[in-house]
Structures are given as C-alpha cells and as structure tokens.
Tab-separated table of C-alpha atoms in Angstrom:
chain	number	residue	atom	x	y	z
A	11	MET	CA	119.169	127.563	151.103
A	12	GLU	CA	122.186	128.357	153.282
A	13	GLU	CA	124.140	125.662	151.482
A	14	MET	CA	123.276	127.234	148.124
A	15	ILE	CA	124.542	130.649	149.333
A	16	VAL	CA	127.717	129.022	150.598
A	17	ASN	CA	128.220	127.245	147.307
A	18	LYS	CA	127.703	130.474	145.338
A	19	ALA	CA	130.197	132.370	147.476
A	20	PHE	CA	132.730	129.602	147.129
A	21	ALA	CA	132.299	129.561	143.353
A	22	ASN	CA	132.911	133.315	143.133
A	23	VAL	CA	136.115	133.053	145.130
A	24	MET	CA	137.637	129.886	143.678
A	25	ASP	CA	136.094	129.498	140.194
A	26	GLU	CA	139.507	129.660	138.562
A	27	ASN	CA	141.083	127.016	140.749
A	28	ILE	CA	138.392	124.311	140.857
A	29	THR	CA	137.279	122.116	137.997
A	30	THR	CA	133.965	120.295	138.600
A	31	VAL	CA	133.056	117.144	136.669
A	32	ASP	CA	129.582	117.226	135.078
A	33	ASP	CA	128.047	114.690	137.399
A	34	GLY	CA	129.039	116.680	140.458
A	35	VAL	CA	130.872	113.755	142.017
A	36	THR	CA	134.577	114.753	141.853
A	37	ILE	CA	136.441	118.037	142.085
A	38	GLU	CA	139.950	118.497	140.844
A	39	MET	CA	142.128	121.222	142.364
A	40	ALA	CA	143.968	122.681	139.387
A	41	ASN	CA	146.068	125.119	141.407
A	42	ARG	CA	146.502	125.535	145.094
A	43	THR	CA	145.575	128.922	146.482
A	44	PRO	CA	148.721	131.003	147.016
A	45	PRO	CA	149.472	131.907	150.622
A	46	ASP	CA	149.300	135.608	149.886
A	47	GLN	CA	145.754	135.258	148.559
A	48	MET	CA	144.764	133.377	151.683
A	49	THR	CA	146.326	136.137	153.767
A	50	ASN	CA	144.445	138.793	151.833
A	51	TYR	CA	141.211	136.819	152.284
A	52	GLU	CA	141.790	136.489	156.014
A	53	HIS	CA	142.473	140.216	156.184
A	54	GLN	CA	139.248	140.869	154.260
A	55	GLN	CA	137.366	138.626	156.658
A	56	ASP	CA	138.671	140.612	159.644
A	57	PHE	CA	137.568	143.817	157.917
A	58	ASP	CA	134.120	142.537	156.821
A	59	THR	CA	132.188	140.816	159.576
A	60	ASN	CA	129.683	139.390	157.010
A	61	ALA	CA	132.345	137.665	154.932
A	62	LEU	CA	132.084	133.869	154.629
A	63	PRO	CA	134.923	131.582	155.666
A	64	PRO	CA	136.655	129.399	153.061
A	65	ILE	CA	134.791	126.192	152.118
A	66	SER	CA	136.342	122.773	151.752
A	67	PRO	CA	136.050	120.937	148.383
A	68	LYS	CA	134.038	118.107	150.013
A	69	LEU	CA	131.343	120.528	151.100
A	70	ALA	CA	131.231	121.989	147.589
A	71	VAL	CA	130.604	118.555	146.141
A	72	ALA	CA	127.777	117.886	148.599
A	73	THR	CA	126.042	121.189	147.969
A	74	ASP	CA	126.347	120.698	144.210
A	75	LYS	CA	124.684	117.290	144.513
A	76	ASN	CA	121.825	118.747	146.563
A	77	HIS	CA	121.391	121.550	144.056
A	78	LYS	CA	121.133	119.130	141.134
A	79	ARG	CA	118.810	116.850	143.065
A	80	GLU	CA	116.505	119.789	143.768
A	81	ASN	CA	116.537	120.715	140.068
A	82	ASN	CA	115.644	117.142	139.115
A	83	ASP	CA	112.729	117.134	141.570
A	84	ASN	CA	111.412	120.323	140.058
A	85	ALA	CA	111.753	118.867	136.568
A	86	GLU	CA	109.748	115.788	137.563
A	87	LYS	CA	106.952	117.976	138.898
A	88	ILE	CA	106.828	119.806	135.623
A	89	ARG	CA	106.655	116.575	133.643
A	90	TYR	CA	103.717	115.283	135.719
A	91	ILE	CA	100.339	115.487	133.924
A	92	SER	CA	97.212	116.068	135.961
A	93	ILE	CA	94.634	113.261	136.017
A	94	ASP	CA	91.960	115.767	134.968
A	95	ILE	CA	93.947	116.573	131.838
A	96	VAL	CA	94.376	112.872	131.030
A	97	GLU	CA	90.627	112.274	131.428
A	98	SER	CA	89.842	115.233	129.187
A	99	ILE	CA	92.148	113.829	126.496
A	100	LEU	CA	90.688	110.317	126.762
A	101	THR	CA	87.176	111.594	126.054
A	102	GLN	CA	88.352	112.637	122.579
A	103	MET	CA	90.079	109.323	121.709
A	104	ASN	CA	88.876	106.155	120.026
A	105	SER	CA	89.304	102.692	121.522
A	106	LYS	CA	92.628	101.939	119.846
A	107	ASP	CA	94.259	105.130	121.121
A	108	ILE	CA	92.795	104.638	124.595
A	109	MET	CA	94.359	101.167	124.744
A	110	ARG	CA	97.749	102.679	123.858
A	111	VAL	CA	97.414	105.363	126.539
A	112	GLY	CA	96.520	102.701	129.106
A	113	ALA	CA	99.836	100.976	128.438
A	114	VAL	CA	101.881	103.986	129.638
A	115	CYS	CA	101.623	103.415	133.396
A	116	LYS	CA	99.400	101.941	136.109
A	117	ASP	CA	97.631	105.219	136.881
A	118	TRP	CA	96.728	105.854	133.244
A	119	ARG	CA	95.654	102.231	132.809
A	120	ALA	CA	93.218	102.576	135.731
A	121	ILE	CA	91.782	105.761	134.224
A	122	SER	CA	91.526	104.398	130.682
A	123	VAL	CA	89.209	101.582	131.798
A	124	ARG	CA	86.430	104.122	132.376
A	125	PHE	CA	86.748	105.483	128.838
A	126	ASP	CA	87.560	102.333	126.870
A	127	ARG	CA	84.432	101.224	125.013
A	128	ILE	CA	85.737	97.661	124.861
A	129	LYS	CA	85.911	97.446	128.650
A	130	ARG	CA	82.642	99.335	129.162
A	131	LYS	CA	80.581	96.506	127.632
A	132	ILE	CA	79.257	98.506	124.693
A	133	PRO	CA	77.933	96.115	122.001
A	134	TRP	CA	79.906	96.190	118.750
A	135	LEU	CA	78.751	95.224	115.289
A	136	ILE	CA	80.880	92.320	114.074
A	137	THR	CA	81.021	90.763	110.608
A	138	THR	CA	83.190	87.864	109.546
A	139	ASN	CA	84.695	86.996	106.190
A	140	VAL	CA	83.429	83.653	104.931
A	141	TRP	CA	86.616	82.480	103.223
A	142	LYS	CA	89.290	84.408	105.077
A	143	ALA	CA	90.024	84.176	108.795
A	144	THR	CA	89.202	87.812	109.518
A	145	CYS	CA	86.428	89.855	111.048
A	146	ARG	CA	85.601	93.532	111.399
A	147	LEU	CA	84.394	95.308	114.529
A	148	GLN	CA	82.392	98.521	114.209
A	149	SER	CA	81.513	100.832	117.095
A	150	VAL	CA	77.957	102.165	117.226
A	151	VAL	CA	79.121	105.166	119.262
A	152	ASP	CA	81.923	106.320	116.955
A	153	ASN	CA	81.577	105.546	113.225
A	154	GLU	CA	85.329	105.917	112.728
A	155	ASP	CA	86.161	103.428	115.481
A	156	THR	CA	86.738	100.121	113.650
A	157	PHE	CA	89.005	97.104	114.080
A	158	LYS	CA	90.106	94.321	111.798
A	159	VAL	CA	90.884	91.071	113.623
A	160	LYS	CA	92.699	88.110	112.096
A	161	PHE	CA	92.520	84.547	113.411
A	162	PRO	CA	94.283	82.276	110.890
A	163	TRP	CA	94.844	79.574	113.503
A	164	ILE	CA	91.192	78.449	113.512
A	165	PRO	CA	91.193	74.815	112.257
A	166	THR	CA	88.387	75.041	109.715
A	167	SER	CA	88.073	75.765	106.034
A	168	ARG	CA	85.180	78.194	106.622
A	169	THR	CA	85.152	80.859	109.305
A	170	LEU	CA	81.547	81.942	109.022
A	171	PHE	CA	80.210	82.475	112.528
A	172	TYR	CA	76.467	81.967	112.725
A	173	ASN	CA	75.846	83.138	116.256
A	174	CYS	CA	77.261	85.060	119.169
A	175	SER	CA	76.804	84.799	122.929
A	176	ASN	CA	78.483	86.429	125.945
A	177	GLY	CA	81.283	87.919	123.861
A	178	TRP	CA	82.059	84.673	121.975
A	179	LEU	CA	81.447	83.801	118.329
A	180	VAL	CA	80.009	80.392	117.459
A	181	THR	CA	80.411	78.335	114.276
A	182	GLU	CA	77.832	75.819	113.143
A	183	PRO	CA	79.250	72.254	113.090
A	184	ASP	CA	79.127	69.994	110.043
A	185	HIS	CA	80.340	66.527	109.063
A	186	TYR	CA	83.940	67.731	108.829
A	187	ASN	CA	84.242	70.437	111.486
A	188	PRO	CA	83.003	70.452	115.100
A	189	MET	CA	81.538	73.522	116.771
A	190	ILE	CA	84.134	76.226	117.548
A	191	LEU	CA	83.933	79.106	120.011
A	192	LEU	CA	86.106	82.187	119.493
A	193	ASN	CA	86.660	85.310	121.567
A	194	PRO	CA	87.821	87.960	119.042
A	195	PHE	CA	88.947	90.325	121.819
A	196	SER	CA	91.241	87.907	123.677
A	197	SER	CA	92.008	85.620	120.642
A	198	VAL	CA	91.092	82.566	122.741
A	199	TRP	CA	89.240	79.778	120.958
A	200	LEU	CA	87.768	76.410	121.946
A	201	GLN	CA	86.935	73.382	119.815
A	202	LEU	CA	83.987	71.490	121.258
A	203	PRO	CA	83.767	67.683	121.246
A	204	ALA	CA	83.361	65.978	117.879
A	205	PHE	CA	82.333	62.608	119.264
A	206	LYS	CA	78.993	61.101	118.258
A	207	PRO	CA	76.253	61.787	119.007
A	208	MET	CA	76.859	65.416	118.098
A	209	PRO	CA	74.340	68.238	117.630
A	210	ASN	CA	74.265	70.271	114.475
A	211	SER	CA	72.787	73.560	115.704
A	212	PHE	CA	73.755	75.974	118.467
A	213	ILE	CA	70.913	77.115	120.729
A	214	TYR	CA	72.178	79.139	123.670
A	215	MET	CA	75.121	79.695	126.054
A	216	SER	CA	74.386	80.838	129.614
A	217	SER	CA	77.788	82.515	130.189
A	218	ALA	CA	81.304	82.641	128.766
A	219	PRO	CA	82.840	79.161	128.265
A	220	THR	CA	85.707	80.149	130.572
A	221	ASP	CA	83.157	80.203	133.408
A	222	PRO	CA	83.012	76.742	135.059
A	223	ASN	CA	79.236	77.193	135.496
A	224	CYS	CA	78.671	77.773	131.777
A	225	ILE	CA	75.963	75.682	130.105
A	226	LEU	CA	75.902	75.440	126.320
A	227	LEU	CA	72.760	74.111	124.662
A	228	ALA	CA	72.535	72.627	121.166
A	229	ARG	CA	70.127	70.426	119.239
A	230	ASP	CA	70.006	68.088	116.269
A	231	TYR	CA	67.663	67.687	113.312
A	232	ILE	CA	64.875	66.055	115.348
A	233	ASN	CA	65.039	68.665	118.149
A	234	LEU	CA	66.915	66.519	120.682
A	235	LEU	CA	68.620	68.680	123.311
A	236	TYR	CA	72.363	68.354	123.998
A	237	VAL	CA	74.405	69.953	126.781
A	238	TRP	CA	78.102	70.789	127.043
A	239	ARG	CA	79.912	72.222	130.079
A	240	PRO	CA	83.567	73.305	130.413
A	241	GLY	CA	85.751	70.237	130.813
A	242	ASP	CA	83.308	67.806	129.169
A	243	GLU	CA	84.851	65.530	126.543
A	244	SER	CA	81.508	64.684	124.969
A	245	TRP	CA	77.977	66.024	124.617
A	246	THR	CA	75.292	64.973	127.090
A	247	LEU	CA	71.937	64.061	125.577
A	248	GLN	CA	69.053	65.444	127.672
A	249	GLY	CA	65.887	64.617	125.763
A	250	MET	CA	63.433	66.355	123.484
A	251	LEU	CA	62.083	69.883	123.829
A	252	GLU	CA	58.871	71.411	122.557
A	253	PRO	CA	59.415	73.416	119.351
A	254	PHE	CA	60.244	77.032	120.144
A	255	GLU	CA	61.244	80.243	118.387
A	256	THR	CA	63.288	82.035	121.025
A	257	ILE	CA	65.205	81.228	124.232
A	258	ILE	CA	66.888	83.082	127.105
A	259	SER	CA	68.530	82.299	130.436
A	260	PHE	CA	66.853	83.979	133.402
A	261	LYS	CA	67.600	83.469	137.117
A	262	GLY	CA	69.286	80.109	136.629
A	263	GLN	CA	66.631	78.663	134.301
A	264	PHE	CA	65.979	78.612	130.572
A	265	TYR	CA	62.816	80.062	129.048
A	266	THR	CA	61.497	79.263	125.575
A	267	TRP	CA	58.360	80.484	123.827
A	268	ASN	CA	56.382	79.564	120.736
A	269	ARG	CA	53.812	82.032	119.388
A	270	TRP	CA	51.971	79.292	117.484
A	271	SER	CA	51.294	77.007	120.451
A	272	TRP	CA	51.401	79.770	123.121
A	273	CYS	CA	53.693	77.431	125.038
A	274	LEU	CA	56.138	78.983	127.510
A	275	THR	CA	58.591	76.309	128.641
A	276	ILE	CA	60.758	76.777	131.732
A	277	PHE	CA	63.448	74.146	132.178
A	278	GLN	CA	66.738	73.168	133.780
A	279	VAL	CA	69.302	70.619	132.612
A	280	LEU	CA	71.515	67.930	134.139
A	281	PRO	CA	69.012	66.408	134.700
A	282	LEU	CA	66.317	67.815	132.443
A	283	ARG	CA	63.357	69.209	134.394
A	284	LEU	CA	60.789	71.314	132.611
A	285	LYS	CA	57.540	73.118	133.226
A	286	LYS	CA	55.089	74.116	130.493
A	287	LEU	CA	52.780	77.097	130.758
A	288	VAL	CA	50.175	78.429	128.369
A	289	VAL	CA	50.712	82.155	127.858
A	290	PRO	CA	48.392	83.524	125.149
A	291	CYS	CA	50.035	85.382	122.305
A	292	PRO	CA	49.528	89.165	122.716
A	293	PHE	CA	48.846	89.576	118.988
A	294	ASN	CA	47.260	87.570	116.198
A	295	SER	CA	49.977	84.999	115.494
A	296	HIS	CA	48.429	84.087	112.145
A	297	ILE	CA	48.987	87.517	110.663
A	298	SER	CA	51.607	87.138	107.967
A	299	ARG	CA	53.222	90.499	108.722
A	300	VAL	CA	54.820	89.145	111.945
A	301	HIS	CA	58.457	88.732	111.017
A	302	ASN	CA	60.266	87.833	114.229
A	303	VAL	CA	59.723	87.338	117.967
A	304	SER	CA	62.553	87.334	120.523
A	305	LEU	CA	62.854	87.064	124.291
A	306	VAL	CA	65.268	89.253	126.237
A	307	GLU	CA	66.018	89.894	129.900
A	308	SER	CA	65.955	93.624	130.690
A	309	CYS	CA	66.149	95.220	134.150
A	310	GLY	CA	65.083	92.009	135.865
A	311	ASN	CA	62.085	91.396	133.579
A	312	ILE	CA	61.427	89.166	130.580
A	313	LEU	CA	60.457	91.101	127.463
A	314	LEU	CA	59.011	89.848	124.191
A	315	VAL	CA	60.127	91.857	121.160
A	316	CYS	CA	57.838	91.515	118.156
A	317	ILE	CA	58.970	92.805	114.734
A	318	MET	CA	56.279	93.273	112.107
A	319	LYS	CA	56.075	94.516	108.584
A	320	HIS	CA	54.174	97.747	108.206
A	321	ALA	CA	52.325	99.253	105.258
A	322	LEU	CA	53.544	102.813	105.834
A	323	GLN	CA	57.118	102.162	107.018
A	324	PRO	CA	59.810	99.498	106.658
A	325	VAL	CA	59.206	97.936	110.077
A	326	ALA	CA	57.149	98.283	113.258
A	327	ILE	CA	58.288	96.962	116.659
A	328	PHE	CA	56.127	96.206	119.700
A	329	LEU	CA	57.242	95.287	123.235
A	330	PHE	CA	55.507	93.081	125.805
A	331	GLN	CA	56.510	92.266	129.382
A	332	LEU	CA	55.847	88.843	130.900
A	333	ASP	CA	53.553	88.685	133.916
A	334	LEU	CA	54.454	85.183	135.032
A	335	GLU	CA	52.013	85.116	137.942
A	336	ASN	CA	49.001	85.869	135.737
A	337	LYS	CA	50.475	84.158	132.654
A	338	VAL	CA	49.945	87.114	130.338
A	339	TRP	CA	51.975	89.492	128.196
A	340	ILE	CA	51.558	93.190	129.069
A	341	LYS	CA	52.194	95.768	126.366
A	342	LYS	CA	55.138	98.060	127.068
A	343	ASP	CA	55.421	101.407	125.264
A	344	SER	CA	58.919	102.465	126.295
A	345	LEU	CA	62.285	100.999	127.242
A	346	GLY	CA	63.170	104.008	129.375
A	347	ASP	CA	66.939	104.313	129.661
A	348	GLN	CA	67.441	100.836	128.193
A	349	THR	CA	68.513	100.071	124.626
A	350	LEU	CA	68.216	96.768	122.763
A	351	PHE	CA	70.614	95.315	120.185
A	352	MET	CA	69.013	92.657	117.957
A	353	ALA	CA	70.456	90.379	115.272
A	354	ILE	CA	67.813	88.961	112.959
A	355	PRO	CA	67.098	86.098	112.315
A	356	ARG	CA	69.468	84.757	115.028
A	357	ASN	CA	67.077	85.889	117.789
A	358	GLN	CA	70.075	87.377	119.541
A	359	VAL	CA	69.100	90.320	121.785
A	360	ILE	CA	71.282	92.352	124.171
A	361	SER	CA	69.858	94.864	126.662
A	362	VAL	CA	72.092	97.668	127.972
A	363	SER	CA	71.748	100.942	129.835
A	364	ALA	CA	72.056	103.761	127.302
A	365	SER	CA	73.418	106.239	129.844
A	366	GLU	CA	76.204	103.851	130.823
A	367	VAL	CA	77.387	102.895	127.347
A	368	GLY	CA	76.748	106.171	125.535
A	369	CYS	CA	74.215	105.118	122.894
A	370	SER	CA	70.664	106.364	122.186
A	371	ALA	CA	68.093	105.545	124.862
A	372	ASN	CA	64.704	103.918	124.171
A	373	CYS	CA	65.979	102.613	120.828
A	374	ILE	CA	66.496	99.224	119.200
A	375	TYR	CA	69.598	98.646	117.089
A	376	LEU	CA	68.856	96.131	114.344
A	377	THR	CA	70.983	94.175	111.944
A	378	GLY	CA	70.085	91.403	109.531
A	379	VAL	CA	66.485	92.573	109.200
A	380	TRP	CA	64.989	93.405	105.799
A	381	GLN	CA	64.791	97.117	105.109
A	382	SER	CA	64.459	99.718	102.378
A	383	PHE	CA	68.113	100.646	102.894
A	384	PRO	CA	69.989	97.702	101.309
A	385	LEU	CA	73.426	99.248	101.828
A	386	GLY	CA	72.986	99.904	105.539
A	387	GLU	CA	75.140	98.038	108.035
A	388	PHE	CA	72.520	98.373	110.760
A	389	SER	CA	69.397	100.358	111.583
A	390	VAL	CA	68.152	102.135	114.690
A	391	TYR	CA	64.469	101.992	115.545
A	392	ASN	CA	63.268	104.826	117.781
A	393	MET	CA	60.515	103.768	120.174
A	394	ASN	CA	59.548	107.397	120.837
A	395	ASN	CA	58.265	108.148	117.326
A	396	HIS	CA	58.478	104.642	115.752
A	397	THR	CA	60.878	105.710	113.025
A	398	ILE	CA	63.859	103.835	111.649
A	399	LYS	CA	67.216	105.171	110.494
A	400	SER	CA	69.888	103.294	108.560
A	401	PHE	CA	73.652	103.637	109.061
A	402	SER	CA	76.204	103.484	106.275
A	403	THR	CA	78.647	100.672	105.567
A	404	PHE	CA	82.201	100.281	106.770
A	405	VAL	CA	84.847	102.284	104.978
A	406	GLY	CA	86.292	99.950	102.338
A	407	HIS	CA	83.733	97.324	103.233
A	408	ASN	CA	82.957	94.571	100.725
A	409	GLN	CA	79.308	93.535	100.933
A	410	ARG	CA	79.916	90.255	99.091
A	411	ARG	CA	82.322	89.050	101.734
A	412	TYR	CA	80.899	90.647	104.853
A	413	GLY	CA	77.244	91.232	104.105
A	414	CYS	CA	75.360	88.176	105.348
A	415	ASN	CA	76.447	87.506	108.934
A	416	ARG	CA	76.301	90.693	110.946
A	417	LEU	CA	76.035	90.114	114.684
A	418	TRP	CA	76.178	92.121	117.921
A	419	ILE	CA	78.924	91.219	120.353
A	420	THR	CA	79.533	92.420	123.893
A	421	PRO	CA	83.288	92.697	124.574
A	422	SER	CA	84.704	90.180	126.993
A	423	LEU	CA	88.361	89.597	127.876
A	424	SER	CA	87.600	86.328	129.689
C-alpha cells in the first residue's frame, strides 16, 4: 500500500516528464527536471514535513508492476466459478453437454463424473440399423437425451446386433462372418475366432472382454457348449448342456433353469463341472399364457422374472427369489429400491438401484415384449399397482430400420 501511495505521488509530480510503456517494463525520460523545479520542490519539502521525497524511475517501474500484478490477481478471482454453481448447472444438462463441460479442466471433469449418466451406469435403450453401421442411444431418464453412433469400420455386411452384455453389443455369427463384439461408447470392437469348430449362437458373457477373466459362452445347433477367453485364438469345446431357457453368472458360477424340466444347473467351465438340482416351478408351466422367464442377480440374490399374458391388461409380471438351501422359489411382491431392465426375448435383464441412477423404483423397464402400444419404444411395468405405461418413439425414428432389435446397454468405457 505504501508503494502505491508513493507511485501516485510520483505520478502527480512527474506525469509530464515520464512516458510509461503499456507493459510497465520500461520508462523513458522525455525531459529532465529543470534545476529550478528541483529547488522549488526541495523548498516545498522543507516547508511541508509530510511531503514525499523524489522517486527514482526504477522504483516507479517496480511499483507499477506490483500494481498490475495485484489487478491481475483480482481479475482471476472474479473469473473463478464456485463448485456449487458448476454442480447446479450440471444438474440441468444432458449427457452430451456434461461431457463438454468435463473437458474444460481437471476440477470440472472430476465433478462431471457424478452427473454424467454415461459414467453413472444408467442403462440406455439402444437400437441398431440393420443395413447401415449406425445405432441410436436413448436415455430413460431424459427423453431428449439421445445419441447417434456410427461404426462403419465393422467388417460385416449386416450390423444387426442380437444381444448385449456388460456394455458390449454382440452379433450372431454365420457362414461368412464370425461373432463380433462392439463397445458403442468407446468404439472398440473385437472379432472372435472364425476357426472350426465354431458356435452359431451367443449365450452369455461374464464380464467385459477387456477383462482377462472374462468368459464368453456360446453353443451350436445341437447344444454343444463352447468357451472363449481373451487371448484365445480358437473356441474351446466343453461338452453338452441340459436345455435351458435362461442363464446368469453368480458368484463365479453359471446358473441355468428350465421351467419344463424344473432343472436348475450350476456349472463351471475349463474344465466343465456341473451340478443339477430339481427346483419345482413356482407356477403351472403348462399354462399357455406364460410368455417368458428370466434369471437375474439382484442385491446378492437370484430372482426369477415371469412374464405372463393377462386377460384384463397387456401383461402381468411375477417375481420369485431362489432359496437354494431348500430348493424352492419364494414369491416376491416388491423390488424395493431396485429396478429391472429387460429385453425380450433375449432374456437380458439388468438390475440397478433406482436411487443411484435416477429412474423409477420398484419398476421393470421392458422392450421387445408384445403390447397394445405398437409404436412404443419401451414400456414400464409398475410393481406397486401392476400397471404398464408405454413411451413414445425416438424423434425422427424409423420403425422399419430400428424397430426389431431394441436392447438395454449399461455404459462401459473399458
């Protein structure tokens, strides 16, 4: 502060004789101070005890630098945006805008992760174009939050993905194209071995194929089981499994179930070791109104989701929890905070915490199931009152190109 007072006094006395360059680095003395002025100043100093002595040009330069530096510091403080303000703004943004905000700086990137739906593991509805290498992603939280992803580098004439697991899309192999895995969020894709023998149907994938512990199961026309792991150059034939309708991975083992034979098979691979249990069907399996049964792991338990036709409404859904010790299915009336995402008839089910992802609790999001709303992209079944609600199609969405292969996908950047 004393330097600023000194600088101001010096400027008042010598403003006509000193020219300062804009950057405050050099000072040019245009005219030397006449001796008589110096004498008058000295006389004034003797008369006024509070008068300041003359200041050298070097000191003026230094004080000017400090003054500008202080102004710059103040300007930076003004430009700083509070984290609370950034968080408040992010709550009003969609995923695309949040990704752009996260690219500004490290602090904003760390904050944006908590608000980005892609990084929060919220399931998205994905549909792929059969003849063009594109897909659409639709958020179930924000109807206006959609993406269009292109992947023209996929080496196949058809890009219809028949299944999805752990954030990866899966194509069905044929005589001309092997099985392909694609991550639409990271644009990474893998072409699985095409050497014979080769399965023709995807079954299940325990984790993302970038995980060295991943196990991918597939089968052929006669129900022979094949296994592929990251780094394998060919498929490994394991043997034959009992016919089943649904499969999940739970605590390092695979579980399959068949409502017709009541057979619950628990097995491991490499080598194949299996255990068969008889678990009676919790409903009359011969009733024609049973449309689909699916296993899902939810909160550390194995659930059986049964979808039935109903005379008074489009669909009725019942839940059962496996009691492995007593080998029975126990009816479950509520999911609590959990929400299920199901793709029919792929038997693909995802269980998430509704409070964490921001969707409706105790509900089941359905796609691919028959319904009285033919133009709906997906439906939401409420377990509280057993009602179903349909959601509209994408904006500009073409049902002929995107209508037959809707799946749920959990975002993964690995």
